[in-house]
PDB file of C-alpha atoms in Angstrom:
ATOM      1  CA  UNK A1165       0.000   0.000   0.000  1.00  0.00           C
ATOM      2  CA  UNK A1166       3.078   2.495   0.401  1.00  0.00           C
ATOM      3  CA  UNK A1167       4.675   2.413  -2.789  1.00  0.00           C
ATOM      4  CA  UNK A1168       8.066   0.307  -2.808  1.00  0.00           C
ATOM      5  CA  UNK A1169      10.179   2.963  -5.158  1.00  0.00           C
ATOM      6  CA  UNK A1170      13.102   2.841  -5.482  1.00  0.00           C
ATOM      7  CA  UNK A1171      16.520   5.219  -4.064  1.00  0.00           C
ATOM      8  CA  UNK A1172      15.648   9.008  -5.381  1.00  0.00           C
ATOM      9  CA  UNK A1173      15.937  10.531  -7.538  1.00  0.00           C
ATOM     10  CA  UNK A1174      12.063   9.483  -9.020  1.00  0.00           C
ATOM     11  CA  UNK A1175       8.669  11.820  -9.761  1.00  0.00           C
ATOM     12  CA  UNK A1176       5.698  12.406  -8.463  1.00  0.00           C
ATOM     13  CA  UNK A1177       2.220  13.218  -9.810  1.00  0.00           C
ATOM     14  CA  UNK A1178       0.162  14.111  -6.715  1.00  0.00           C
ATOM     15  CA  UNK A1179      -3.527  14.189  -8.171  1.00  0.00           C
ATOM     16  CA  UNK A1180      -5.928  16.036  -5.459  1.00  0.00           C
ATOM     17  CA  UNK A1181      -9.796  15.809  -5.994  1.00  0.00           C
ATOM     18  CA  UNK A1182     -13.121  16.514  -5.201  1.00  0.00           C
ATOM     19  CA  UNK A1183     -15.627  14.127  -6.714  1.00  0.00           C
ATOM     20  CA  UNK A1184     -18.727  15.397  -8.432  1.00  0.00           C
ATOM     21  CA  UNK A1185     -22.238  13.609  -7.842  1.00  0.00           C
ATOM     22  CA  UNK A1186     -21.742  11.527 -11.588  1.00  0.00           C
ATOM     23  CA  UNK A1187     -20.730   7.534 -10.794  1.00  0.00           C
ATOM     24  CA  UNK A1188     -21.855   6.805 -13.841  1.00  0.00           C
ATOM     25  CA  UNK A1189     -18.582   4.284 -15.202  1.00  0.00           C
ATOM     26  CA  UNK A1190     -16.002   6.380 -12.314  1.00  0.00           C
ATOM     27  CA  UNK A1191     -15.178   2.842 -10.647  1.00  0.00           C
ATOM     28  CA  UNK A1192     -14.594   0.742 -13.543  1.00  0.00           C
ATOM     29  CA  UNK A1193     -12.338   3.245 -15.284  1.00  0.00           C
ATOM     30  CA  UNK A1194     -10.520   4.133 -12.048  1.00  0.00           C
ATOM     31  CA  UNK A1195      -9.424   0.441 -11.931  1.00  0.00           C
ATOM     32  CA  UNK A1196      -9.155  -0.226 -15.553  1.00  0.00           C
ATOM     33  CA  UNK A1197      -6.406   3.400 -15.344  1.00  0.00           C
ATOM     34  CA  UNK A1198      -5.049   1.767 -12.117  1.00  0.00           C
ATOM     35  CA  UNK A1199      -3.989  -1.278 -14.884  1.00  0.00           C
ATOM     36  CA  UNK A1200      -3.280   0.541 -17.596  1.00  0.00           C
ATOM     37  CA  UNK A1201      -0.280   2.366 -15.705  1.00  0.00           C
ATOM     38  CA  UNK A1202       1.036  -0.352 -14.318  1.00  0.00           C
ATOM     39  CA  UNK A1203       1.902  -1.235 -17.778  1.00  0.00           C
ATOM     40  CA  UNK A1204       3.472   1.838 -18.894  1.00  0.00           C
ATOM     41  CA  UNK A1205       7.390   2.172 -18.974  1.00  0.00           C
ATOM     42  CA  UNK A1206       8.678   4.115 -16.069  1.00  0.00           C
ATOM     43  CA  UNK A1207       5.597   3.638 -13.768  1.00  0.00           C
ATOM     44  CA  UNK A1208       7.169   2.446  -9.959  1.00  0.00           C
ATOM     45  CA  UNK A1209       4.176   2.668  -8.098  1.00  0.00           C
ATOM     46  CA  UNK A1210       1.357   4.346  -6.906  1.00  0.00           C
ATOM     47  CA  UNK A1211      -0.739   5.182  -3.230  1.00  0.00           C
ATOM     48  CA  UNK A1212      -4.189   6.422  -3.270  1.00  0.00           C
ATOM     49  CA  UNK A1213      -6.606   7.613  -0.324  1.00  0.00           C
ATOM     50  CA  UNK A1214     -10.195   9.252   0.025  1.00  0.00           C
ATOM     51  CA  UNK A1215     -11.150  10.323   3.328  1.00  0.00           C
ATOM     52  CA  UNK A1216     -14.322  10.719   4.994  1.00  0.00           C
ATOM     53  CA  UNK A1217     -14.866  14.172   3.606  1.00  0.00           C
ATOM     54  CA  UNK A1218     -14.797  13.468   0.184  1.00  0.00           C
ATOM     55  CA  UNK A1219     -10.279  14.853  -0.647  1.00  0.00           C
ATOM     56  CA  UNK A1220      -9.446  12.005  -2.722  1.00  0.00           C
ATOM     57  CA  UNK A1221      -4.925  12.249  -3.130  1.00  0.00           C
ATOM     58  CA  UNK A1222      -3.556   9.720  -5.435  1.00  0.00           C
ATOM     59  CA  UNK A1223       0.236   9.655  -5.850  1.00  0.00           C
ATOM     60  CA  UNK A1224       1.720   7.895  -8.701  1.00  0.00           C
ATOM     61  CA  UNK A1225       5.445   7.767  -8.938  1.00  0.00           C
ATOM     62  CA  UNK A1226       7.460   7.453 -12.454  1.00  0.00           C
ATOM     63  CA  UNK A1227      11.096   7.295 -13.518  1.00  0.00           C
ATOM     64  CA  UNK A1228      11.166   9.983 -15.763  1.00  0.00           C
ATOM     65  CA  UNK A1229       8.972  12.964 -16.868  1.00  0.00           C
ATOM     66  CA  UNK A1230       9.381  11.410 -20.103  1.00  0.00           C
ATOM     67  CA  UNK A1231       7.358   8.295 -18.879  1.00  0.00           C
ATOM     68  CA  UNK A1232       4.891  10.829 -17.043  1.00  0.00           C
ATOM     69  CA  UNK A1233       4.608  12.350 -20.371  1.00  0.00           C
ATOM     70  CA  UNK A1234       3.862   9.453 -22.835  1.00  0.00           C
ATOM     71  CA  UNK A1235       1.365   8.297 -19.598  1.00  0.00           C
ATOM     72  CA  UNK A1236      -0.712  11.753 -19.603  1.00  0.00           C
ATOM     73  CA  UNK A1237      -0.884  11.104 -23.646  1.00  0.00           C
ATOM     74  CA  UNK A1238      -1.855   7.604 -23.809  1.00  0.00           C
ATOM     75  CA  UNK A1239      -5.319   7.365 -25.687  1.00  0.00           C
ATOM     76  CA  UNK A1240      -7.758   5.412 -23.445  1.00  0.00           C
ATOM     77  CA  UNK A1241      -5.967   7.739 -20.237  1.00  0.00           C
ATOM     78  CA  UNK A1242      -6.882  10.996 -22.491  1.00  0.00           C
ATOM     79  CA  UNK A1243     -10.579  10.018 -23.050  1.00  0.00           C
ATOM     80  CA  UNK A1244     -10.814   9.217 -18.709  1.00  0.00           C
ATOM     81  CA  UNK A1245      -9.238  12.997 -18.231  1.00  0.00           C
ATOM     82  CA  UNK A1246     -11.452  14.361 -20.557  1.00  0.00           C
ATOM     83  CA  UNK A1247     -14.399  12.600 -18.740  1.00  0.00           C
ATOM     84  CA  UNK A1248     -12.900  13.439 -15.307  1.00  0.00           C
ATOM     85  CA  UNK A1249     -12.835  16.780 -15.962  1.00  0.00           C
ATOM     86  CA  UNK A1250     -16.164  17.170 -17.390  1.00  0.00           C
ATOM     87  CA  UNK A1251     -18.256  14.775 -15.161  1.00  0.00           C
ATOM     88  CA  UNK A1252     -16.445  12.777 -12.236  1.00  0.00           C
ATOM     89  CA  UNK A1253     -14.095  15.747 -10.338  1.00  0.00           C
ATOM     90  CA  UNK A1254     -15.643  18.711  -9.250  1.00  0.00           C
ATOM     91  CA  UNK A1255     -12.408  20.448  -8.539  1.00  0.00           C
ATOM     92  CA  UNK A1256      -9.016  18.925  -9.126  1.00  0.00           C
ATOM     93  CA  UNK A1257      -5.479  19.760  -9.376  1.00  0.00           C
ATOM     94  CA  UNK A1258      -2.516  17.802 -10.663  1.00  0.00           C
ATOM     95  CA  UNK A1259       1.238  18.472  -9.606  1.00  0.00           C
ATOM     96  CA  UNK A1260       4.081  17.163 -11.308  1.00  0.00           C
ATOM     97  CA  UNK A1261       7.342  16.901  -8.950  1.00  0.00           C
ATOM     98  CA  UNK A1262      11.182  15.553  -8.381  1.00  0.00           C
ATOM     99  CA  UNK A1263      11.702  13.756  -5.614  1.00  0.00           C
ATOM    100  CA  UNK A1264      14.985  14.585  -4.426  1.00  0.00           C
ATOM    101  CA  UNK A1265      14.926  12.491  -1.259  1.00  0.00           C
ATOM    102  CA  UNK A1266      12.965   9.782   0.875  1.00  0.00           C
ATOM    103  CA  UNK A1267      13.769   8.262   4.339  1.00  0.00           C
ATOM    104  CA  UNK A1268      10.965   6.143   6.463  1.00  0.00           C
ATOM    105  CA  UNK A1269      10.339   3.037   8.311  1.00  0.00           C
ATOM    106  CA  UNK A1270       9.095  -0.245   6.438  1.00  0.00           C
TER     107      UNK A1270
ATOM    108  CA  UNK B1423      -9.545  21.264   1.041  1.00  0.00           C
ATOM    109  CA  UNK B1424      -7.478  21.508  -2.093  1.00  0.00           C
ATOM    110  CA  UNK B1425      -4.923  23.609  -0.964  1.00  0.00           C
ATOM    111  CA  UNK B1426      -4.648  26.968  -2.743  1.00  0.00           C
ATOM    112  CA  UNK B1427      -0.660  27.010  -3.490  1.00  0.00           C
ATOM    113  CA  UNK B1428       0.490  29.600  -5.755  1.00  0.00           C
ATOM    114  CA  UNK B1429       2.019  29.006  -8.891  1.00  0.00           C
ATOM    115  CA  UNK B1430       4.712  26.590  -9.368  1.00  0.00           C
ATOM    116  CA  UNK B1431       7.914  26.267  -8.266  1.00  0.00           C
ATOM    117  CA  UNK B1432       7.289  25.640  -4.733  1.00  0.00           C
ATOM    118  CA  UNK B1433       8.120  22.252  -2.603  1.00  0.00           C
ATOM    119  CA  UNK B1434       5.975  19.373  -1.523  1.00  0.00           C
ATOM    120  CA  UNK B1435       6.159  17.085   1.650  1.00  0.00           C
ATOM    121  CA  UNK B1436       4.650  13.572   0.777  1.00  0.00           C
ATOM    122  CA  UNK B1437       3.811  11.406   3.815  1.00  0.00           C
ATOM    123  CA  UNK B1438       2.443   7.940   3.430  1.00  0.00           C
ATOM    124  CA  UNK B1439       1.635   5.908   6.163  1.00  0.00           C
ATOM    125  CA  UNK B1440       0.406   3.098   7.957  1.00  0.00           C
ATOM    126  CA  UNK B1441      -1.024   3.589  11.496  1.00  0.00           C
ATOM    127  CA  UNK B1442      -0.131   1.260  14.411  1.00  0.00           C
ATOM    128  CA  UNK B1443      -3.121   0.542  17.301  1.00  0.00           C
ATOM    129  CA  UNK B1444      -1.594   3.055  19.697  1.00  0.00           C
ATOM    130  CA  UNK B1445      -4.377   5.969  19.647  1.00  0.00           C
ATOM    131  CA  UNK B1446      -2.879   7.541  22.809  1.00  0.00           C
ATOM    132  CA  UNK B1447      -1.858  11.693  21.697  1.00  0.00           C
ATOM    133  CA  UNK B1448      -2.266  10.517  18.486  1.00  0.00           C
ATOM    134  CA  UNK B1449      -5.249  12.973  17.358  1.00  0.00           C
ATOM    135  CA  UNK B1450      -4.843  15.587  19.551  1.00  0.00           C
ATOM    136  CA  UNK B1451      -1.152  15.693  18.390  1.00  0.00           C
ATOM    137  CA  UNK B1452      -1.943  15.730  14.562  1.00  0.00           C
ATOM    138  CA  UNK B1453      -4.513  18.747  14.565  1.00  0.00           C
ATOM    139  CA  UNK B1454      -1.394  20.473  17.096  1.00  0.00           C
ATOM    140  CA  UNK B1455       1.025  19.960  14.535  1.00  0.00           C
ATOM    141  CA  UNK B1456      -1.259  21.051  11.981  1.00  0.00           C
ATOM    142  CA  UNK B1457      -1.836  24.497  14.032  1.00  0.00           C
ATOM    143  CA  UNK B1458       1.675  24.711  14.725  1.00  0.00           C
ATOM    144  CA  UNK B1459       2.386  24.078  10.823  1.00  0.00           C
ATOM    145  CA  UNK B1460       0.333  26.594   9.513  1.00  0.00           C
ATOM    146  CA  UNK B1461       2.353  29.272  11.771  1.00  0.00           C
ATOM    147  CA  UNK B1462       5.805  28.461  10.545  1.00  0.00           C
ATOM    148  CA  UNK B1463       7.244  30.972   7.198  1.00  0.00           C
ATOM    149  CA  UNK B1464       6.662  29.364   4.286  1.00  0.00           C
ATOM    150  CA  UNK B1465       4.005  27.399   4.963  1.00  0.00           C
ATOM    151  CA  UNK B1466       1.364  26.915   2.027  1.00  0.00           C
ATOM    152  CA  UNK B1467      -0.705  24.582   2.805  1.00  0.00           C
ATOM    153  CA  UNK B1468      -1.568  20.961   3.266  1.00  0.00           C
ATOM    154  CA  UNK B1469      -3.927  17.905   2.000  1.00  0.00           C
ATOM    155  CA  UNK B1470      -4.576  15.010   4.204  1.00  0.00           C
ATOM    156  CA  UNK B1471      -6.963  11.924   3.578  1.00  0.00           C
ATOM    157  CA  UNK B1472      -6.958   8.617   5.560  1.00  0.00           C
ATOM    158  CA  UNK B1473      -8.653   5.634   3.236  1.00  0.00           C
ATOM    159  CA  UNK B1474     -10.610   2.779   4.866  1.00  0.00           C
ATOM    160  CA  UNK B1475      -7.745   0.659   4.000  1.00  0.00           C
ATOM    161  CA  UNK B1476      -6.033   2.662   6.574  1.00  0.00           C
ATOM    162  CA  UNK B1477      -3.684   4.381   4.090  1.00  0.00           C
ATOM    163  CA  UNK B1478      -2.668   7.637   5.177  1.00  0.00           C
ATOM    164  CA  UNK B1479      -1.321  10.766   2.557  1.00  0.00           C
ATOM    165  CA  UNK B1480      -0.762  13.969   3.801  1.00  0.00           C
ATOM    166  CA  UNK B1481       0.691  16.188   1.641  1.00  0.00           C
ATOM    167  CA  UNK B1482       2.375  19.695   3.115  1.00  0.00           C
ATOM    168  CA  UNK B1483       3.435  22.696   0.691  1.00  0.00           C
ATOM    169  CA  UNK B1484       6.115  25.155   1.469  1.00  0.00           C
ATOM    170  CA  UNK B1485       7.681  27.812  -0.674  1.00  0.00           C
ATOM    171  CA  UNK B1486      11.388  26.329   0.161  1.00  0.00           C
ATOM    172  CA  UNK B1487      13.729  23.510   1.290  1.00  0.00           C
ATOM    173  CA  UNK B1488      15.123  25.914   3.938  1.00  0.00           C
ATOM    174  CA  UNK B1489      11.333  26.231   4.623  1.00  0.00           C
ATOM    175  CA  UNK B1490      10.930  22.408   5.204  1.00  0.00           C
ATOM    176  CA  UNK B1491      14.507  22.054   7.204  1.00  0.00           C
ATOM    177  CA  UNK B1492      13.055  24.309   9.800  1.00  0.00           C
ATOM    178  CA  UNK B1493      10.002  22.667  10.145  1.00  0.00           C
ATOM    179  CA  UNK B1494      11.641  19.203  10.242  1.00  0.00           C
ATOM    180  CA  UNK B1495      13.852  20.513  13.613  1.00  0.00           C
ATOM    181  CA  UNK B1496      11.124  22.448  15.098  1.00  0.00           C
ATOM    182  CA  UNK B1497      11.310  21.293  18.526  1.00  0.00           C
ATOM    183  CA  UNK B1498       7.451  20.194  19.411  1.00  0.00           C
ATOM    184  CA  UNK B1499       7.302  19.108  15.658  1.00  0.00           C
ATOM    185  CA  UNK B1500      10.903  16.773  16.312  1.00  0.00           C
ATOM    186  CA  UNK B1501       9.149  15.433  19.475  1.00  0.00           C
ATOM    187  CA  UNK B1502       5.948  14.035  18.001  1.00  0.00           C
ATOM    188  CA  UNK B1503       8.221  12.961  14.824  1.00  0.00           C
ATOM    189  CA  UNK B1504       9.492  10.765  17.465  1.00  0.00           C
ATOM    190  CA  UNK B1505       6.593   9.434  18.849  1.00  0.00           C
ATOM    191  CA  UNK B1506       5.205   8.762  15.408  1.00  0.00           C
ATOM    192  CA  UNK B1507       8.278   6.577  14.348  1.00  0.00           C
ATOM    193  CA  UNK B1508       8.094   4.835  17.706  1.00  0.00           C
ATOM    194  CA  UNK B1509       4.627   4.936  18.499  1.00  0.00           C
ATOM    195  CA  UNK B1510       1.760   5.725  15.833  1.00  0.00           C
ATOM    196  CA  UNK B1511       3.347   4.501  12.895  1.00  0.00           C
ATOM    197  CA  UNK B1512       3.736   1.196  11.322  1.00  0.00           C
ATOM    198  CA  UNK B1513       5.073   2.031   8.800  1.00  0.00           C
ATOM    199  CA  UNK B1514       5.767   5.245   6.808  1.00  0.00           C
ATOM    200  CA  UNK B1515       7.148   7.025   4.135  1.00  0.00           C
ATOM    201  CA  UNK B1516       8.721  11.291   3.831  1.00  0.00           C
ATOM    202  CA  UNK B1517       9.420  12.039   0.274  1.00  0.00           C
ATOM    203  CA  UNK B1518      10.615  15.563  -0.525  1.00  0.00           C
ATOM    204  CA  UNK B1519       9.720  17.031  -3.836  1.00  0.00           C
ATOM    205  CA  UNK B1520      10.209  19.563  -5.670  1.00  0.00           C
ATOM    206  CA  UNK B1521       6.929  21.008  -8.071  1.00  0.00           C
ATOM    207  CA  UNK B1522       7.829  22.402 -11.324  1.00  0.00           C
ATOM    208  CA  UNK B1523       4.135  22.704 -12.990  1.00  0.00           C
ATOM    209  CA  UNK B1524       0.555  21.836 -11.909  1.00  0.00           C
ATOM    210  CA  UNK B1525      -2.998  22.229 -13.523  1.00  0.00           C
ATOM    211  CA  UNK B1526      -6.772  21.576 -12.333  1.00  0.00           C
ATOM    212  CA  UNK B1527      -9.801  22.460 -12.133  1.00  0.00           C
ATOM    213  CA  UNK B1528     -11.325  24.797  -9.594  1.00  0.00           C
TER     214      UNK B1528
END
């Protein structure tokens, strides 16, 4: 459940939202996206939490921007941003970011 | 709940984690250190959700590494670091970032 990456230097996308009211196909396509990245070259992991309020964080962590790049441009991932934007988030931001260090206890 | 950070650069704290049984000072010291967060300089603000697969992510802003050093030795801050390692925490995970860009939906 915490992401096993590897020694910095990696990046980050933290991905902070607010769902709207719509479930209409939100699930499904938040598990199918949860595959698809797994797949994609560069991907080393990901966390995700929503609380009881309704602040959903997801943090996915990739080698490169390069890989974070070909990731935000991948077709089926465009057509799920274009529908989260439009009808499952009801506010959202996305921040793309180098992680320079880590420390913790496992 | 989004936090309102400026525009990019500024610095992220992400903090995964894993909570043990021990509830003693554990609430009462997270909204503290909140409080006590908000005050220091370069504070920008912070996103916290706890899923009901007990994942943690809280995610603090600040406008600069020496903003995050001198929250990291603060001395109540240092003390309840402690106790978390020891105490709260099962396991965890501090990754320091650095944001270059960001985008949403507000």
């Amino acid at each position: 459940m915490i992401a096993r990456t590897p020694e910095p230097p990696y990046y980050a996308v933290i991905f902070t939202s607010l769902r709207s009211e719509t479930e209409l196909d939100y699930a499904a396509t938040a598990e199918r996206m949860l595959e698809l990245a797994r797949d994609q070259p560069g991907f080393l992991g990901v966390e995700s939490a929503r609380g009881s309020d309704g602040l959903g964080i997801t943090v996915s962590y990739w080698a490169s921007e390069e890989a974070i790049r070909a990731w935000r441009v991948q077709a089926e991932h465009r057509e799920a941003q274009r529908r989260g934007r439009e009808e499952w988030y009801r506010a959202f931001r996305t921040r793309v970011a180098y992680v320079g260090r880590d420390y913790g206890k496992s």
